[in-house]
Amino acid sequence: MTDSKRRKGLMAASALLGGVLVLTACSGGDDKATGGDASSQSQADAAAAKKSSQADIAITPKDGSDNASINNSAAVTVSKGTLTGVTMTTADGTAVAGTLSADKTSWKPNTQLERSTTYKVAAEAKDSAGLVAHENATFTTVSPANSFIGTFTPEDGSTVGVGMPVSINFDKQITNKAAVQKGITVSSSSGQEVACHWFSTQRMDCRPETYWKENSTVTLKLALDGVEGASGVYGVQQKTVTFHIGRNQISYVDAKTKEMKVTEDGKTIKTIPISAGSPEHTTYEGIMVMSEKYKQTRMNGTTVGFTDNDGKAEYDIKDVPHAIRLTNSGTFLHGNYWGAKSIFGSVNTSHGCVGLSDTKGANDTTTPAYWMYTHSIIGDVVVVSRTGDKTVAPDNGLNGWNMSWADWKAGSAV
């Protein structure tokens, strides 16, 4: 190649390279070349900001939540503004009533939500300039399969005897007992120390060292909302329950003398002849707490294993009067109209219950059974002795008083 041709080729390459550089510079957007466009965009952004509401709406639980609480999770709040409208509906469009706070900065539903239900929330608010903001959320509450509840006794507002423990039965097995127990508090106006004892993964009872003080008030607080009782299983209850302790009534059954002495505040107020369990079917010994009362009830031997060789019940009495339950396994203090009047106070003939003389129909106000029934309340104590049987198991009914205080406290998870 000659020098002349070489120079022409270099000039062409230079021109081509220069063109590429120019194109690259243009595509990058030179500030000076586009200064007017950037200024316009900045002005547009500023204008848009001025038109946006300053009201900041927050909805809980977060949009898309699928394990929401049925108690406190549903709420709408706003900062830098006031709420002008909130609607909450189920997936099928059913409205959920709610209340707006006096300052119009928060809203909550009026009632507890349902489990396994999808809810939609739409909220509107205005800022001080009157500009409107909107927010929406959809969430689903915790399912029964992923939640637990505790059924408790005694009932809120009830008056009970001095032996009545707080007994809570959970509908799921609780493996994280400590977390659940920390969410439950039991206190008394008497100032008595209260300890809780787990009988199983589904039952926890709470009581003081000695019987409740008469005329005191006991408060049970359940703060279990969101507490994980087992892997993936959460509490949903948030409740406060109070009950009153009545007079101190304790009855003492002696199977040897076949008498029951009823005491109130330590003084004997009545002595009643009884017929306890026969030598073949002795009555449990120990401290028992009245857990249920029936003016009349049916008692069938098959329910507690008393059957003849043919499999039929040894007894089936459809109208047992004035029956008071002492154990879950079937021990009752009850009226007996079918036995001779002479057995009471002289011979033990029952299948393990404690019988008192009564009249068929449960309307005879002169019988010892009627008197006992009308003078007893749930939570009263019956102490049974000298039957020849073993002491009743502490978890057979509400009978945890048969455990020492040390053993009782050893069953606590905290």
XYZ file of N, CA, C and O in Angstrom, residues 307-408:
408
model
N -72.053 -53.930 85.193
C -72.945 -54.721 84.345
C -73.040 -56.154 84.858
O -72.130 -56.669 85.514
N -74.160 -56.803 84.524
C -74.345 -58.213 84.863
C -73.612 -59.076 83.842
O -73.033 -58.575 82.878
N -73.667 -60.384 84.039
C -73.008 -61.301 83.116
C -73.559 -61.209 81.702
O -72.866 -61.507 80.733
N -74.809 -60.787 81.589
C -75.419 -60.662 80.264
C -75.115 -59.317 79.609
O -75.600 -59.020 78.518
N -74.305 -58.490 80.286
C -73.938 -57.196 79.725
C -74.900 -56.074 80.047
O -74.640 -54.916 79.708
N -76.000 -56.395 80.699
C -76.984 -55.372 81.045
C -76.579 -54.659 82.338
O -75.838 -55.202 83.166
N -77.067 -53.446 82.492
C -76.709 -52.635 83.649
C -77.194 -53.264 84.945
O -78.302 -53.820 85.014
N -76.355 -53.205 85.979
C -76.775 -53.671 87.300
C -77.884 -52.786 87.862
O -78.677 -53.230 88.693
N -77.907 -51.560 87.408
C -78.989 -50.649 87.803
C -79.210 -49.636 86.689
O -78.302 -49.323 85.925
N -80.414 -49.149 86.593
C -80.765 -48.110 85.627
C -81.933 -47.324 86.208
O -83.096 -47.708 86.072
N -81.591 -46.244 86.890
C -82.600 -45.428 87.568
C -82.722 -44.113 86.808
O -81.767 -43.333 86.725
N -83.880 -43.866 86.263
C -84.060 -42.745 85.347
C -84.364 -41.421 86.035
O -84.400 -40.381 85.376
N -84.596 -41.441 87.337
C -84.997 -40.206 88.016
C -84.367 -40.086 89.398
O -85.042 -39.868 90.397
N -83.050 -40.224 89.444
C -82.334 -40.068 90.714
C -82.475 -38.612 91.164
O -82.085 -37.689 90.442
N -83.014 -38.380 92.365
C -83.259 -36.998 92.794
C -82.050 -36.357 93.480
O -81.209 -37.034 94.065
N -81.977 -35.043 93.349
C -81.016 -34.224 94.090
C -79.589 -34.775 94.018
O -78.942 -35.067 95.027
N -79.103 -34.894 92.774
C -77.784 -35.487 92.532
C -76.718 -34.399 92.418
O -76.871 -33.438 91.664
N -75.631 -34.576 93.165
C -74.510 -33.639 93.167
C -73.244 -34.411 92.802
O -72.843 -35.327 93.521
N -72.607 -34.039 91.698
C -71.424 -34.774 91.224
C -70.194 -34.434 92.063
O -69.900 -33.273 92.341
N -69.429 -35.504 92.401
C -68.186 -35.344 93.152
C -66.955 -35.766 92.353
O -65.847 -35.321 92.655
N -67.115 -36.661 91.371
C -65.989 -37.076 90.527
C -66.467 -37.218 89.092
O -67.663 -37.411 88.829
N -65.508 -37.175 88.166
C -65.844 -37.412 86.758
C -66.214 -38.871 86.505
O -66.926 -39.189 85.553
N -65.702 -39.757 87.350
C -65.921 -41.183 87.136
C -67.271 -41.672 87.635
O -67.581 -42.855 87.488
N -68.065 -40.787 88.238
C -69.431 -41.173 88.580
C -69.790 -41.193 90.039
O -70.849 -41.719 90.409
N -68.955 -40.649 90.909
C -69.299 -40.566 92.327
C -70.214 -39.367 92.558
O -69.870 -38.238 92.192
N -71.373 -39.632 93.160
C -72.341 -38.580 93.442
C -72.742 -38.612 94.911
O -72.679 -39.657 95.578
N -73.175 -37.474 95.387
C -73.925 -37.361 96.625
C -75.363 -37.162 96.150
O -75.647 -36.180 95.464
N -76.263 -38.097 96.464
C -77.594 -37.989 95.855
C -78.691 -38.550 96.744
O -78.448 -39.304 97.696
N -79.916 -38.185 96.383
C -81.077 -38.713 97.075
C -81.357 -40.145 96.655
O -81.056 -40.557 95.537
N -81.954 -40.907 97.580
C -82.279 -42.310 97.325
C -83.693 -42.562 97.845
O -83.940 -42.503 99.050
N -84.641 -42.844 96.912
C -86.018 -43.111 97.301
C -86.358 -44.598 97.232
O -87.396 -45.049 97.742
N -85.505 -45.389 96.580
C -85.789 -46.800 96.355
C -85.308 -47.697 97.501
O -85.753 -48.826 97.649
N -84.399 -47.188 98.312
C -83.913 -47.968 99.451
C -84.810 -47.782 100.665
O -85.461 -46.737 100.830
N -84.828 -48.771 101.536
C -85.610 -48.656 102.766
C -85.057 -47.525 103.629
O -83.845 -47.293 103.673
N -85.934 -46.814 104.308
C -85.495 -45.688 105.140
C -84.526 -46.146 106.220
O -83.681 -45.375 106.689
N -84.618 -47.410 106.580
C -83.797 -47.940 107.678
C -82.315 -48.070 107.328
O -81.475 -48.187 108.223
N -81.964 -48.058 106.045
C -80.543 -48.247 105.693
C -79.707 -47.024 106.006
O -78.503 -47.135 106.263
N -80.322 -45.852 105.972
C -79.543 -44.623 106.150
C -79.124 -44.489 107.605
O -79.948 -44.493 108.519
N -77.806 -44.419 107.788
C -77.249 -44.356 109.128
C -76.939 -45.713 109.713
O -76.394 -45.797 110.818
N -77.253 -46.803 108.964
C -77.048 -48.132 109.536
C -76.285 -49.092 108.635
O -75.593 -49.994 109.133
N -76.376 -48.959 107.299
C -75.691 -49.896 106.422
C -75.291 -49.217 105.116
O -76.028 -48.361 104.608
N -74.131 -49.585 104.601
C -73.647 -49.043 103.325
C -74.074 -49.986 102.199
O -73.688 -51.167 102.186
N -74.837 -49.480 101.261
C -75.443 -50.338 100.242
C -75.212 -49.892 98.805
O -75.607 -50.593 97.877
N -74.580 -48.759 98.575
C -74.517 -48.196 97.223
C -73.399 -48.813 96.397
O -72.592 -49.600 96.879
N -73.342 -48.386 95.118
C -72.274 -48.811 94.206
C -71.082 -47.845 94.251
O -70.265 -47.828 93.340
N -70.992 -47.044 95.284
C -69.867 -46.119 95.430
C -70.272 -44.686 95.684
O -69.438 -43.854 96.043
N -71.549 -44.389 95.502
C -72.041 -43.043 95.787
C -72.370 -42.906 97.267
O -72.344 -43.875 98.025
N -72.706 -41.680 97.668
C -73.151 -41.410 99.027
C -74.633 -41.066 98.939
O -75.012 -40.044 98.342
N -75.482 -41.945 99.495
C -76.923 -41.773 99.389
C -77.534 -41.135 100.622
O -77.102 -41.383 101.749
N -78.566 -40.315 100.387
C -79.326 -39.664 101.444
C -80.800 -39.989 101.225
O -81.261 -40.115 100.086
N -81.543 -40.099 102.294
C -82.966 -40.420 102.185
C -83.711 -39.347 101.400
O -83.487 -38.149 101.591
N -84.588 -39.805 100.489
C -85.312 -38.869 99.630
C -86.650 -39.471 99.222
O -86.956 -40.632 99.548
N -87.414 -38.681 98.481
C -88.725 -39.099 97.991
C -88.745 -38.984 96.480
O -88.201 -38.021 95.922
N -89.369 -39.941 95.813
C -89.465 -39.938 94.355
C -90.124 -38.645 93.876
O -91.105 -38.183 94.448
N -89.544 -38.050 92.825
C -90.092 -36.816 92.273
C -89.305 -35.567 92.640
O -89.469 -34.516 92.023
N -88.457 -35.653 93.670
C -87.572 -34.551 94.075
C -88.312 -33.291 94.525
O -87.749 -32.196 94.486
N -89.550 -33.450 94.975
C -90.323 -32.280 95.398
C -90.666 -32.272 96.888
O -91.314 -31.334 97.359
N -90.233 -33.291 97.610
C -90.503 -33.356 99.040
C -89.474 -32.494 99.773
O -88.297 -32.843 99.866
N -89.909 -31.371 100.310
C -88.988 -30.419 100.938
C -88.558 -30.837 102.337
O -87.741 -30.159 102.964
N -89.090 -31.970 102.831
C -88.761 -32.392 104.199
C -87.621 -33.404 104.245
O -87.193 -33.787 105.339
N -87.118 -33.854 103.106
C -86.113 -34.919 103.110
C -84.707 -34.368 103.337
O -84.402 -33.224 102.980
N -83.821 -35.191 103.896
C -82.425 -34.776 104.061
C -81.757 -34.449 102.728
O -80.946 -33.515 102.649
N -82.068 -35.202 101.666
C -81.456 -34.948 100.355
C -81.871 -33.588 99.812
O -81.054 -32.876 99.221
N -83.144 -33.240 99.999
C -83.620 -31.930 99.547
C -82.874 -30.826 100.288
O -82.419 -29.853 99.686
N -82.725 -30.992 101.601
C -82.027 -29.973 102.393
C -80.594 -29.814 101.897
O -80.116 -28.694 101.700
N -79.912 -30.935 101.694
C -78.513 -30.874 101.275
C -78.389 -30.214 99.911
O -77.488 -29.393 99.686
N -79.268 -30.570 99.013
C -79.224 -30.023 97.658
C -79.425 -28.511 97.664
O -78.695 -27.773 96.989
N -80.390 -28.051 98.416
C -80.704 -26.617 98.415
C -79.700 -25.793 99.225
O -79.608 -24.580 99.031
N -78.947 -26.432 100.101
C -77.955 -25.710 100.906
C -76.538 -25.832 100.342
O -75.580 -25.405 100.978
N -76.413 -26.404 99.143
C -75.084 -26.601 98.546
C -74.949 -25.798 97.268
O -75.925 -25.577 96.549
N -73.718 -25.376 96.982
C -73.406 -24.698 95.722
C -72.190 -25.369 95.099
O -71.407 -26.045 95.780
N -72.046 -25.189 93.806
C -70.873 -25.713 93.114
C -69.611 -25.165 93.789
O -69.512 -23.974 94.071
N -68.667 -26.048 94.040
C -67.435 -25.625 94.708
C -67.400 -25.929 96.186
O -66.344 -25.796 96.818
N -68.534 -26.366 96.760
C -68.521 -26.809 98.155
C -67.703 -28.092 98.269
O -67.590 -28.871 97.320
N -67.173 -28.318 99.456
C -66.252 -29.443 99.679
C -66.939 -30.569 100.445
O -67.701 -30.323 101.383
N -66.668 -31.803 100.023
C -67.118 -32.995 100.746
C -65.881 -33.850 101.024
O -65.165 -34.237 100.096
N -65.621 -34.123 102.289
C -64.464 -34.928 102.688
C -64.977 -36.295 103.123
O -65.760 -36.402 104.068
N -64.540 -37.332 102.409
C -65.012 -38.691 102.670
C -63.908 -39.502 103.334
O -62.759 -39.508 102.869
N -64.247 -40.211 104.402
C -63.235 -40.989 105.125
C -63.776 -42.344 105.553
O -64.989 -42.589 105.554
N -62.839 -43.249 105.864
C -63.098 -44.575 106.442
C -64.024 -45.435 105.585
O -64.908 -46.121 106.085
N -63.778 -45.423 104.298
C -64.549 -46.275 103.394
C -63.820 -47.569 103.075
O -64.420 -48.532 102.591
N -62.492 -47.581 103.265
C -61.688 -48.736 102.901
C -61.179 -48.670 101.478
O -60.469 -49.568 101.019
N -61.507 -47.607 100.749
C -61.055 -47.456 99.364
C -59.838 -46.529 99.325
O -59.442 -45.937 100.335
N -59.270 -46.365 98.140
C -58.131 -45.477 97.951
C -58.586 -44.019 97.887
O -59.778 -43.729 97.700
N -57.621 -43.124 97.999
C -57.913 -41.697 97.870
C -58.181 -41.363 96.413
O -57.471 -41.820 95.513
N -59.191 -40.565 96.181
C -59.573 -40.194 94.820
C -58.407 -39.502 94.111
O -57.651 -38.750 94.728
N -58.248 -39.787 92.823
C -57.174 -39.158 92.048
C -57.430 -37.656 91.938
O -58.575 -37.228 91.753
N -56.389 -36.841 92.034
C -56.561 -35.384 92.000
C -57.230 -34.855 90.737
O -57.884 -33.809 90.772
N -57.048 -35.574 89.612
C -57.647 -35.093 88.361
C -58.984 -35.755 88.052
O -59.554 -35.546 86.987
N -59.497 -36.554 88.982
C -60.812 -37.171 88.822
C -61.852 -36.209 89.375
O -62.251 -36.279 90.533
N -62.264 -35.273 88.527
C -63.100 -34.170 88.985
C -62.229 -32.981 89.342
O -61.109 -32.825 88.860
N -62.740 -32.150 90.228
C -62.020 -30.931 90.638
C -61.341 -31.165 91.979
O -61.464 -30.366 92.908
N -60.594 -32.261 92.071
C -60.135 -32.747 93.363
C -58.637 -32.646 93.585
O -58.006 -33.512 94.197
N -58.054 -31.561 93.085
C -56.626 -31.329 93.248
C -56.191 -31.084 94.676
O -54.992 -31.081 94.968
N -57.149 -30.890 95.589
C -56.809 -30.675 96.994
C -56.173 -31.911 97.623
O -55.616 -31.832 98.726
N -56.245 -33.037 96.943
C -55.642 -34.259 97.465
C -54.148 -34.340 97.196
O -53.505 -35.346 97.514
N -53.577 -33.297 96.599
C -52.133 -33.210 96.406
C -51.552 -32.252 97.426
O -52.176 -31.240 97.783
N -50.332 -32.548 97.892
C -49.650 -31.611 98.777
C -49.338 -30.335 98.003
O -49.278 -30.333 96.764
N -49.112 -29.254 98.719
C -48.809 -27.972 98.085
C -47.512 -28.059 97.280
O -47.403 -27.515 96.187
N -46.552 -28.800 97.813
C -45.271 -28.949 97.108
C -45.463 -29.703 95.789
O -44.917 -29.315 94.748
N -46.230 -30.763 95.832
C -46.489 -31.535 94.618
C -47.324 -30.730 93.624
O -47.131 -30.839 92.421
N -48.245 -29.950 94.156
C -49.071 -29.120 93.302
C -48.211 -28.106 92.530
O -48.294 -27.992 91.317
